[in-house]
Amino acid sequence: MAKLLDKQRYKCALAAMQTVQAITRAIPVLHSGPGCAQKLSNGTGSSGYFSANIFPCTSINEKDVVFGGTKKLKSTIENALKVIDADLYVVLTGCIPEIVGDDSGEIVSQFEDAPKPVIYANTAGFKGNNYKGHEQVIDAIIDQYLTKSEDREKVEGLVNIWADVPYQDLFWLGNIRELENLVRELGLKPNTIFGYERGIKNIDLLPKAQFNLLVSPWVGLKNVKNLEKRFGTPFLHLSTLPVGATETSKFLREVGAFAGIDSSKVESIITEHEKYFYYLIERYADLFLENRVINKQFSIVGDAQYVLALTKFLVNDLGLFPAKQFITDDTPKEYQAAIREEFKNLNYGIEAEVEFTTDSYLIHKEIREHDYHGYPLVLGSYFDKEITEELKGNFLNVSWPIQDKVVLDDFYAGYTGGIRLIEDIYTVAVQRFN
């Protein structure tokens, strides 16, 4: 009997169109059926200069299934180059052309001498979700665009920063800006390709970096390995997004050591940040202690990045105790063991049990049956709000889909992000007394 997947927390690989969209003046050209872009768009924060409603698309139909859609793809690319003012055109293939065997790569190769770069990525939905689609787009940029670059002279102190998937993580813009700020405080020069005023000029800098910094449990690891292979650029892989004082101080020490920054400078930066962070914590210590009695245990439901980062923050910085945690991004099996080990690296000898699952029905069943010894604290997707309310717990929407909050450039990364997360959690908690 077929298995039904209840409320999956990701999209198909073609949703990597949002990865392209997050690059200033880059536009996806979709070789897919009509309607894919609209269905895969978040609808929140995904409009602007280019939006899903105007992405060029071949809109292939039954005739193209029989006779192939390569002619239509060629004309779509030609017309996109004529009428859309972009710096980078990325052809993304959907399920139908992949099934019927359209050679999209051959068509794209015909635009090698186009006035603007045209590349492609195979992002058929049956090949994986949008986390993997994101990696495919980055690899396409590396393999098809950057390899043509002849200027690869390294720039001292230049660091490429990679984190999680734009738009899938609604806090992506603020998080990556805060990571830039932290790296800049160390005296390094951060380079990212996503967000405001980050576009083709930043992409051109990628081969020149002193090293690549990946802040993610698994998404992007293939990409930094590819950059190392292509351009000889070493990488530092930090599996935990730094949230709050404990992990952010650790982040600064590890990046500083890898970059050869004087340790006394790093410690001076950490001391100043921690003094202010703990000053704010002390002011509200009575509130935190009171609510810790109410929320004795917590569960987090989301992708590997947020479940790991927020578990460490709630245990190490706020002194809460973890129940089972649920990772919902369909993490490839080759990464799961290493991620499990990270949940054992908590303060006070605490370990958190983690389950990799994509089925919301099973997640909610376990949450419902677990004894939280009081009201549960659940940080998760909007899908988890109802079960938390059923258990009279405190709920905060932190993972996709987010429907409780509008996020412009808010973030949870760093010392400041940790304070913002505390504000969000305890704003929910104090409402119980009103």
PDB file of N, CA and C in Angstrom, residues 235-324:
ATOM      1  N   PHE A 235      38.346  24.956   2.796  1.00  0.00           N
ATOM      2  CA  PHE A 235      37.083  25.361   3.419  1.00  0.00           C
ATOM      3  C   PHE A 235      37.061  24.975   4.887  1.00  0.00           C
ATOM      4  N   LEU A 236      36.326  25.782   5.648  1.00  0.00           N
ATOM      5  CA  LEU A 236      36.047  25.502   7.053  1.00  0.00           C
ATOM      6  C   LEU A 236      34.570  25.187   7.167  1.00  0.00           C
ATOM      7  N   HIS A 237      34.255  23.980   7.633  1.00  0.00           N
ATOM      8  CA  HIS A 237      32.863  23.567   7.767  1.00  0.00           C
ATOM      9  C   HIS A 237      32.455  23.611   9.233  1.00  0.00           C
ATOM     10  N   LEU A 238      31.548  24.516   9.562  1.00  0.00           N
ATOM     11  CA  LEU A 238      30.973  24.598  10.902  1.00  0.00           C
ATOM     12  C   LEU A 238      29.518  24.171  10.807  1.00  0.00           C
ATOM     13  N   SER A 239      29.185  23.083  11.460  1.00  0.00           N
ATOM     14  CA  SER A 239      27.857  22.493  11.280  1.00  0.00           C
ATOM     15  C   SER A 239      26.754  23.263  11.993  1.00  0.00           C
ATOM     16  N   THR A 240      27.106  24.111  12.957  1.00  0.00           N
ATOM     17  CA  THR A 240      26.091  24.779  13.775  1.00  0.00           C
ATOM     18  C   THR A 240      25.998  26.258  13.447  1.00  0.00           C
ATOM     19  N   LEU A 241      24.817  26.713  13.042  1.00  0.00           N
ATOM     20  CA  LEU A 241      24.565  28.143  12.911  1.00  0.00           C
ATOM     21  C   LEU A 241      24.699  28.756  14.299  1.00  0.00           C
ATOM     22  N   PRO A 242      25.594  29.735  14.493  1.00  0.00           N
ATOM     23  CA  PRO A 242      25.787  30.280  15.839  1.00  0.00           C
ATOM     24  C   PRO A 242      24.602  31.144  16.271  1.00  0.00           C
ATOM     25  N   VAL A 243      23.933  30.719  17.322  1.00  0.00           N
ATOM     26  CA  VAL A 243      22.813  31.472  17.892  1.00  0.00           C
ATOM     27  C   VAL A 243      23.105  31.660  19.367  1.00  0.00           C
ATOM     28  N   GLY A 244      23.199  32.912  19.830  1.00  0.00           N
ATOM     29  CA  GLY A 244      23.478  33.169  21.233  1.00  0.00           C
ATOM     30  C   GLY A 244      24.962  33.172  21.549  1.00  0.00           C
ATOM     31  N   ALA A 245      25.269  33.373  22.825  1.00  0.00           N
ATOM     32  CA  ALA A 245      26.651  33.609  23.241  1.00  0.00           C
ATOM     33  C   ALA A 245      27.550  32.382  23.092  1.00  0.00           C
ATOM     34  N   THR A 246      27.101  31.210  23.534  1.00  0.00           N
ATOM     35  CA  THR A 246      27.975  30.031  23.560  1.00  0.00           C
ATOM     36  C   THR A 246      28.484  29.680  22.168  1.00  0.00           C
ATOM     37  N   GLU A 247      27.584  29.512  21.219  1.00  0.00           N
ATOM     38  CA  GLU A 247      27.988  29.084  19.888  1.00  0.00           C
ATOM     39  C   GLU A 247      28.623  30.209  19.080  1.00  0.00           C
ATOM     40  N   THR A 248      28.208  31.457  19.316  1.00  0.00           N
ATOM     41  CA  THR A 248      28.809  32.554  18.562  1.00  0.00           C
ATOM     42  C   THR A 248      30.253  32.779  18.990  1.00  0.00           C
ATOM     43  N   SER A 249      30.529  32.668  20.277  1.00  0.00           N
ATOM     44  CA  SER A 249      31.908  32.784  20.744  1.00  0.00           C
ATOM     45  C   SER A 249      32.755  31.644  20.172  1.00  0.00           C
ATOM     46  N   LYS A 250      32.190  30.451  20.149  1.00  0.00           N
ATOM     47  CA  LYS A 250      32.889  29.307  19.557  1.00  0.00           C
ATOM     48  C   LYS A 250      33.137  29.549  18.071  1.00  0.00           C
ATOM     49  N   PHE A 251      32.135  30.097  17.389  1.00  0.00           N
ATOM     50  CA  PHE A 251      32.247  30.421  15.963  1.00  0.00           C
ATOM     51  C   PHE A 251      33.414  31.379  15.717  1.00  0.00           C
ATOM     52  N   LEU A 252      33.486  32.449  16.488  1.00  0.00           N
ATOM     53  CA  LEU A 252      34.549  33.432  16.310  1.00  0.00           C
ATOM     54  C   LEU A 252      35.928  32.819  16.561  1.00  0.00           C
ATOM     55  N   ARG A 253      36.024  31.960  17.566  1.00  0.00           N
ATOM     56  CA  ARG A 253      37.318  31.323  17.863  1.00  0.00           C
ATOM     57  C   ARG A 253      37.746  30.394  16.723  1.00  0.00           C
ATOM     58  N   GLU A 254      36.800  29.616  16.190  1.00  0.00           N
ATOM     59  CA  GLU A 254      37.160  28.663  15.142  1.00  0.00           C
ATOM     60  C   GLU A 254      37.509  29.370  13.840  1.00  0.00           C
ATOM     61  N   VAL A 255      36.733  30.387  13.478  1.00  0.00           N
ATOM     62  CA  VAL A 255      37.034  31.139  12.255  1.00  0.00           C
ATOM     63  C   VAL A 255      38.360  31.881  12.420  1.00  0.00           C
ATOM     64  N   GLY A 256      38.540  32.496  13.590  1.00  0.00           N
ATOM     65  CA  GLY A 256      39.782  33.218  13.847  1.00  0.00           C
ATOM     66  C   GLY A 256      41.000  32.332  13.762  1.00  0.00           C
ATOM     67  N   ALA A 257      40.910  31.143  14.354  1.00  0.00           N
ATOM     68  CA  ALA A 257      42.037  30.208  14.320  1.00  0.00           C
ATOM     69  C   ALA A 257      42.327  29.742  12.897  1.00  0.00           C
ATOM     70  N   PHE A 258      41.274  29.443  12.131  1.00  0.00           N
ATOM     71  CA  PHE A 258      41.445  28.966  10.756  1.00  0.00           C
ATOM     72  C   PHE A 258      42.082  30.041   9.879  1.00  0.00           C
ATOM     73  N   ALA A 259      41.723  31.316  10.159  1.00  0.00           N
ATOM     74  CA  ALA A 259      42.234  32.427   9.352  1.00  0.00           C
ATOM     75  C   ALA A 259      43.562  32.956   9.863  1.00  0.00           C
ATOM     76  N   GLY A 260      44.034  32.444  11.003  1.00  0.00           N
ATOM     77  CA  GLY A 260      45.299  32.903  11.552  1.00  0.00           C
ATOM     78  C   GLY A 260      45.218  34.252  12.241  1.00  0.00           C
ATOM     79  N   ILE A 261      44.027  34.579  12.783  1.00  0.00           N
ATOM     80  CA  ILE A 261      43.843  35.841  13.500  1.00  0.00           C
ATOM     81  C   ILE A 261      44.417  35.706  14.905  1.00  0.00           C
ATOM     82  N   ASP A 262      45.079  36.735  15.391  1.00  0.00           N
ATOM     83  CA  ASP A 262      45.640  36.723  16.737  1.00  0.00           C
ATOM     84  C   ASP A 262      44.553  36.426  17.763  1.00  0.00           C
ATOM     85  N   SER A 263      44.787  35.446  18.630  1.00  0.00           N
ATOM     86  CA  SER A 263      43.768  35.005  19.583  1.00  0.00           C
ATOM     87  C   SER A 263      43.374  36.096  20.571  1.00  0.00           C
ATOM     88  N   SER A 264      44.302  36.985  20.903  1.00  0.00           N
ATOM     89  CA  SER A 264      43.962  38.057  21.842  1.00  0.00           C
ATOM     90  C   SER A 264      42.940  39.012  21.237  1.00  0.00           C
ATOM     91  N   LYS A 265      43.039  39.244  19.942  1.00  0.00           N
ATOM     92  CA  LYS A 265      42.052  40.081  19.258  1.00  0.00           C
ATOM     93  C   LYS A 265      40.683  39.408  19.278  1.00  0.00           C
ATOM     94  N   VAL A 266      40.668  38.107  18.998  1.00  0.00           N
ATOM     95  CA  VAL A 266      39.410  37.361  18.995  1.00  0.00           C
ATOM     96  C   VAL A 266      38.766  37.398  20.380  1.00  0.00           C
ATOM     97  N   GLU A 267      39.549  37.159  21.411  1.00  0.00           N
ATOM     98  CA  GLU A 267      39.006  37.144  22.776  1.00  0.00           C
ATOM     99  C   GLU A 267      38.496  38.514  23.194  1.00  0.00           C
ATOM    100  N   SER A 268      39.133  39.568  22.722  1.00  0.00           N
ATOM    101  CA  SER A 268      38.666  40.917  23.027  1.00  0.00           C
ATOM    102  C   SER A 268      37.292  41.175  22.419  1.00  0.00           C
ATOM    103  N   ILE A 269      37.100  40.720  21.194  1.00  0.00           N
ATOM    104  CA  ILE A 269      35.800  40.867  20.528  1.00  0.00           C
ATOM    105  C   ILE A 269      34.734  40.072  21.281  1.00  0.00           C
ATOM    106  N   ILE A 270      35.073  38.844  21.648  1.00  0.00           N
ATOM    107  CA  ILE A 270      34.135  37.981  22.360  1.00  0.00           C
ATOM    108  C   ILE A 270      33.745  38.597  23.706  1.00  0.00           C
ATOM    109  N   THR A 271      34.706  39.101  24.434  1.00  0.00           N
ATOM    110  CA  THR A 271      34.436  39.673  25.753  1.00  0.00           C
ATOM    111  C   THR A 271      33.439  40.811  25.675  1.00  0.00           C
ATOM    112  N   GLU A 272      33.606  41.694  24.719  1.00  0.00           N
ATOM    113  CA  GLU A 272      32.690  42.831  24.584  1.00  0.00           C
ATOM    114  C   GLU A 272      31.273  42.375  24.262  1.00  0.00           C
ATOM    115  N   HIS A 273      31.150  41.416  23.370  1.00  0.00           N
ATOM    116  CA  HIS A 273      29.819  40.910  23.014  1.00  0.00           C
ATOM    117  C   HIS A 273      29.169  40.177  24.190  1.00  0.00           C
ATOM    118  N   GLU A 274      29.924  39.326  24.856  1.00  0.00           N
ATOM    119  CA  GLU A 274      29.353  38.533  25.945  1.00  0.00           C
ATOM    120  C   GLU A 274      28.928  39.409  27.118  1.00  0.00           C
ATOM    121  N   LYS A 275      29.677  40.465  27.403  1.00  0.00           N
ATOM    122  CA  LYS A 275      29.311  41.358  28.502  1.00  0.00           C
ATOM    123  C   LYS A 275      27.920  41.939  28.277  1.00  0.00           C
ATOM    124  N   TYR A 276      27.658  42.371  27.063  1.00  0.00           N
ATOM    125  CA  TYR A 276      26.340  42.966  26.789  1.00  0.00           C
ATOM    126  C   TYR A 276      25.257  41.892  26.736  1.00  0.00           C
ATOM    127  N   PHE A 277      25.575  40.735  26.139  1.00  0.00           N
ATOM    128  CA  PHE A 277      24.603  39.635  26.045  1.00  0.00           C
ATOM    129  C   PHE A 277      24.133  39.234  27.443  1.00  0.00           C
ATOM    130  N   TYR A 278      25.078  38.998  28.351  1.00  0.00           N
ATOM    131  CA  TYR A 278      24.701  38.532  29.690  1.00  0.00           C
ATOM    132  C   TYR A 278      24.121  39.648  30.555  1.00  0.00           C
ATOM    133  N   TYR A 279      24.447  40.889  30.229  1.00  0.00           N
ATOM    134  CA  TYR A 279      23.782  42.012  30.899  1.00  0.00           C
ATOM    135  C   TYR A 279      22.275  41.964  30.637  1.00  0.00           C
ATOM    136  N   LEU A 280      21.904  41.711  29.371  1.00  0.00           N
ATOM    137  CA  LEU A 280      20.481  41.623  29.025  1.00  0.00           C
ATOM    138  C   LEU A 280      19.832  40.405  29.680  1.00  0.00           C
ATOM    139  N   ILE A 281      20.543  39.284  29.712  1.00  0.00           N
ATOM    140  CA  ILE A 281      20.008  38.076  30.333  1.00  0.00           C
ATOM    141  C   ILE A 281      19.758  38.311  31.823  1.00  0.00           C
ATOM    142  N   GLU A 282      20.701  38.940  32.501  1.00  0.00           N
ATOM    143  CA  GLU A 282      20.563  39.172  33.946  1.00  0.00           C
ATOM    144  C   GLU A 282      19.345  40.024  34.264  1.00  0.00           C
ATOM    145  N   ARG A 283      19.051  40.985  33.420  1.00  0.00           N
ATOM    146  CA  ARG A 283      17.916  41.879  33.676  1.00  0.00           C
ATOM    147  C   ARG A 283      16.592  41.125  33.714  1.00  0.00           C
ATOM    148  N   TYR A 284      16.522  40.004  32.983  1.00  0.00           N
ATOM    149  CA  TYR A 284      15.257  39.262  32.895  1.00  0.00           C
ATOM    150  C   TYR A 284      15.383  37.861  33.515  1.00  0.00           C
ATOM    151  N   ALA A 285      16.350  37.681  34.395  1.00  0.00           N
ATOM    152  CA  ALA A 285      16.586  36.358  34.973  1.00  0.00           C
ATOM    153  C   ALA A 285      15.352  35.819  35.677  1.00  0.00           C
ATOM    154  N   ASP A 286      14.612  36.673  36.373  1.00  0.00           N
ATOM    155  CA  ASP A 286      13.430  36.194  37.094  1.00  0.00           C
ATOM    156  C   ASP A 286      12.377  35.664  36.128  1.00  0.00           C
ATOM    157  N   LEU A 287      12.206  36.336  35.004  1.00  0.00           N
ATOM    158  CA  LEU A 287      11.247  35.871  33.995  1.00  0.00           C
ATOM    159  C   LEU A 287      11.659  34.517  33.441  1.00  0.00           C
ATOM    160  N   PHE A 288      12.941  34.360  33.119  1.00  0.00           N
ATOM    161  CA  PHE A 288      13.409  33.099  32.549  1.00  0.00           C
ATOM    162  C   PHE A 288      13.266  31.953  33.546  1.00  0.00           C
ATOM    163  N   LEU A 289      13.585  32.204  34.792  1.00  0.00           N
ATOM    164  CA  LEU A 289      13.478  31.166  35.814  1.00  0.00           C
ATOM    165  C   LEU A 289      12.031  30.762  36.045  1.00  0.00           C
ATOM    166  N   GLU A 290      11.146  31.724  36.040  1.00  0.00           N
ATOM    167  CA  GLU A 290       9.724  31.433  36.245  1.00  0.00           C
ATOM    168  C   GLU A 290       9.169  30.582  35.117  1.00  0.00           C
ATOM    169  N   ASN A 291       9.540  30.923  33.879  1.00  0.00           N
ATOM    170  CA  ASN A 291       9.005  30.189  32.737  1.00  0.00           C
ATOM    171  C   ASN A 291       9.689  28.851  32.527  1.00  0.00           C
ATOM    172  N   ARG A 292      10.890  28.694  33.065  1.00  0.00           N
ATOM    173  CA  ARG A 292      11.549  27.395  32.966  1.00  0.00           C
ATOM    174  C   ARG A 292      10.780  26.350  33.769  1.00  0.00           C
ATOM    175  N   VAL A 293      10.112  26.785  34.814  1.00  0.00           N
ATOM    176  CA  VAL A 293       9.270  25.873  35.590  1.00  0.00           C
ATOM    177  C   VAL A 293       8.072  25.422  34.757  1.00  0.00           C
ATOM    178  N   ILE A 294       7.552  26.349  33.944  1.00  0.00           N
ATOM    179  CA  ILE A 294       6.385  26.020  33.119  1.00  0.00           C
ATOM    180  C   ILE A 294       6.788  25.137  31.941  1.00  0.00           C
ATOM    181  N   ASN A 295       7.845  25.546  31.212  1.00  0.00           N
ATOM    182  CA  ASN A 295       8.313  24.784  30.052  1.00  0.00           C
ATOM    183  C   ASN A 295       9.552  23.987  30.444  1.00  0.00           C
ATOM    184  N   LYS A 296       9.333  22.823  31.035  1.00  0.00           N
ATOM    185  CA  LYS A 296      10.462  22.018  31.498  1.00  0.00           C
ATOM    186  C   LYS A 296      11.229  21.390  30.349  1.00  0.00           C
ATOM    187  N   GLN A 297      10.533  21.054  29.242  1.00  0.00           N
ATOM    188  CA  GLN A 297      11.183  20.406  28.104  1.00  0.00           C
ATOM    189  C   GLN A 297      10.698  21.045  26.808  1.00  0.00           C
ATOM    190  N   PHE A 298      11.510  20.905  25.780  1.00  0.00           N
ATOM    191  CA  PHE A 298      11.170  21.505  24.484  1.00  0.00           C
ATOM    192  C   PHE A 298      11.444  20.515  23.356  1.00  0.00           C
ATOM    193  N   SER A 299      10.737  20.707  22.256  1.00  0.00           N
ATOM    194  CA  SER A 299      11.010  20.012  20.996  1.00  0.00           C
ATOM    195  C   SER A 299      11.112  21.045  19.889  1.00  0.00           C
ATOM    196  N   ILE A 300      11.990  20.778  18.927  1.00  0.00           N
ATOM    197  CA  ILE A 300      12.135  21.643  17.759  1.00  0.00           C
ATOM    198  C   ILE A 300      11.878  20.798  16.526  1.00  0.00           C
ATOM    199  N   VAL A 301      11.094  21.339  15.603  1.00  0.00           N
ATOM    200  CA  VAL A 301      10.739  20.634  14.375  1.00  0.00           C
ATOM    201  C   VAL A 301      11.141  21.520  13.202  1.00  0.00           C
ATOM    202  N   GLY A 302      12.084  21.056  12.392  1.00  0.00           N
ATOM    203  CA  GLY A 302      12.524  21.879  11.266  1.00  0.00           C
ATOM    204  C   GLY A 302      13.683  21.233  10.544  1.00  0.00           C
ATOM    205  N   ASP A 303      14.374  22.031   9.709  1.00  0.00           N
ATOM    206  CA  ASP A 303      15.518  21.471   8.995  1.00  0.00           C
ATOM    207  C   ASP A 303      16.700  21.320   9.942  1.00  0.00           C
ATOM    208  N   ALA A 304      17.712  20.609   9.472  1.00  0.00           N
ATOM    209  CA  ALA A 304      18.850  20.280  10.337  1.00  0.00           C
ATOM    210  C   ALA A 304      19.515  21.527  10.892  1.00  0.00           C
ATOM    211  N   GLN A 305      19.575  22.592  10.084  1.00  0.00           N
ATOM    212  CA  GLN A 305      20.237  23.814  10.539  1.00  0.00           C
ATOM    213  C   GLN A 305      19.584  24.367  11.794  1.00  0.00           C
ATOM    214  N   TYR A 306      18.272  24.542  11.769  1.00  0.00           N
ATOM    215  CA  TYR A 306      17.606  25.184  12.899  1.00  0.00           C
ATOM    216  C   TYR A 306      17.428  24.252  14.088  1.00  0.00           C
ATOM    217  N   VAL A 307      17.171  22.989  13.840  1.00  0.00           N
ATOM    218  CA  VAL A 307      16.997  22.069  14.962  1.00  0.00           C
ATOM    219  C   VAL A 307      18.289  21.970  15.766  1.00  0.00           C
ATOM    220  N   LEU A 308      19.411  21.849  15.079  1.00  0.00           N
ATOM    221  CA  LEU A 308      20.695  21.762  15.765  1.00  0.00           C
ATOM    222  C   LEU A 308      21.044  23.084  16.456  1.00  0.00           C
ATOM    223  N   ALA A 309      20.936  24.181  15.739  1.00  0.00           N
ATOM    224  CA  ALA A 309      21.321  25.483  16.290  1.00  0.00           C
ATOM    225  C   ALA A 309      20.473  25.868  17.492  1.00  0.00           C
ATOM    226  N   LEU A 310      19.163  25.677  17.381  1.00  0.00           N
ATOM    227  CA  LEU A 310      18.276  26.121  18.460  1.00  0.00           C
ATOM    228  C   LEU A 310      18.310  25.173  19.656  1.00  0.00           C
ATOM    229  N   THR A 311      18.565  23.884  19.411  1.00  0.00           N
ATOM    230  CA  THR A 311      18.732  22.951  20.534  1.00  0.00           C
ATOM    231  C   THR A 311      19.939  23.369  21.371  1.00  0.00           C
ATOM    232  N   LYS A 312      21.055  23.644  20.701  1.00  0.00           N
ATOM    233  CA  LYS A 312      22.250  24.065  21.436  1.00  0.00           C
ATOM    234  C   LYS A 312      21.998  25.368  22.190  1.00  0.00           C
ATOM    235  N   PHE A 313      21.283  26.288  21.581  1.00  0.00           N
ATOM    236  CA  PHE A 313      21.016  27.570  22.223  1.00  0.00           C
ATOM    237  C   PHE A 313      20.140  27.405  23.461  1.00  0.00           C
ATOM    238  N   LEU A 314      19.055  26.641  23.322  1.00  0.00           N
ATOM    239  CA  LEU A 314      18.121  26.498  24.449  1.00  0.00           C
ATOM    240  C   LEU A 314      18.749  25.745  25.615  1.00  0.00           C
ATOM    241  N   VAL A 315      19.621  24.792  25.313  1.00  0.00           N
ATOM    242  CA  VAL A 315      20.291  24.053  26.390  1.00  0.00           C
ATOM    243  C   VAL A 315      21.453  24.866  26.964  1.00  0.00           C
ATOM    244  N   ASN A 316      22.348  25.303  26.106  1.00  0.00           N
ATOM    245  CA  ASN A 316      23.597  25.910  26.567  1.00  0.00           C
ATOM    246  C   ASN A 316      23.433  27.318  27.108  1.00  0.00           C
ATOM    247  N   ASP A 317      22.524  28.094  26.518  1.00  0.00           N
ATOM    248  CA  ASP A 317      22.380  29.491  26.935  1.00  0.00           C
ATOM    249  C   ASP A 317      21.204  29.725  27.879  1.00  0.00           C
ATOM    250  N   LEU A 318      20.115  28.959  27.706  1.00  0.00           N
ATOM    251  CA  LEU A 318      18.936  29.194  28.545  1.00  0.00           C
ATOM    252  C   LEU A 318      18.720  28.112  29.593  1.00  0.00           C
ATOM    253  N   GLY A 319      19.479  27.025  29.521  1.00  0.00           N
ATOM    254  CA  GLY A 319      19.378  26.001  30.549  1.00  0.00           C
ATOM    255  C   GLY A 319      18.120  25.167  30.501  1.00  0.00           C
ATOM    256  N   LEU A 320      17.488  25.080  29.323  1.00  0.00           N
ATOM    257  CA  LEU A 320      16.303  24.226  29.189  1.00  0.00           C
ATOM    258  C   LEU A 320      16.724  22.800  28.854  1.00  0.00           C
ATOM    259  N   PHE A 321      15.776  21.864  28.975  1.00  0.00           N
ATOM    260  CA  PHE A 321      16.105  20.452  28.767  1.00  0.00           C
ATOM    261  C   PHE A 321      15.382  19.935  27.527  1.00  0.00           C
ATOM    262  N   PRO A 322      16.092  19.212  26.647  1.00  0.00           N
ATOM    263  CA  PRO A 322      15.486  18.769  25.394  1.00  0.00           C
ATOM    264  C   PRO A 322      14.684  17.480  25.517  1.00  0.00           C
ATOM    265  N   ALA A 323      13.505  17.480  24.914  1.00  0.00           N
ATOM    266  CA  ALA A 323      12.809  16.231  24.620  1.00  0.00           C
ATOM    267  C   ALA A 323      13.332  15.761  23.256  1.00  0.00           C
ATOM    268  N   LYS A 324      12.584  14.956  22.528  1.00  0.00           N
ATOM    269  CA  LYS A 324      13.050  14.524  21.204  1.00  0.00           C
ATOM    270  C   LYS A 324      12.964  15.688  20.222  1.00  0.00           C
TER     271      LYS A 324
END
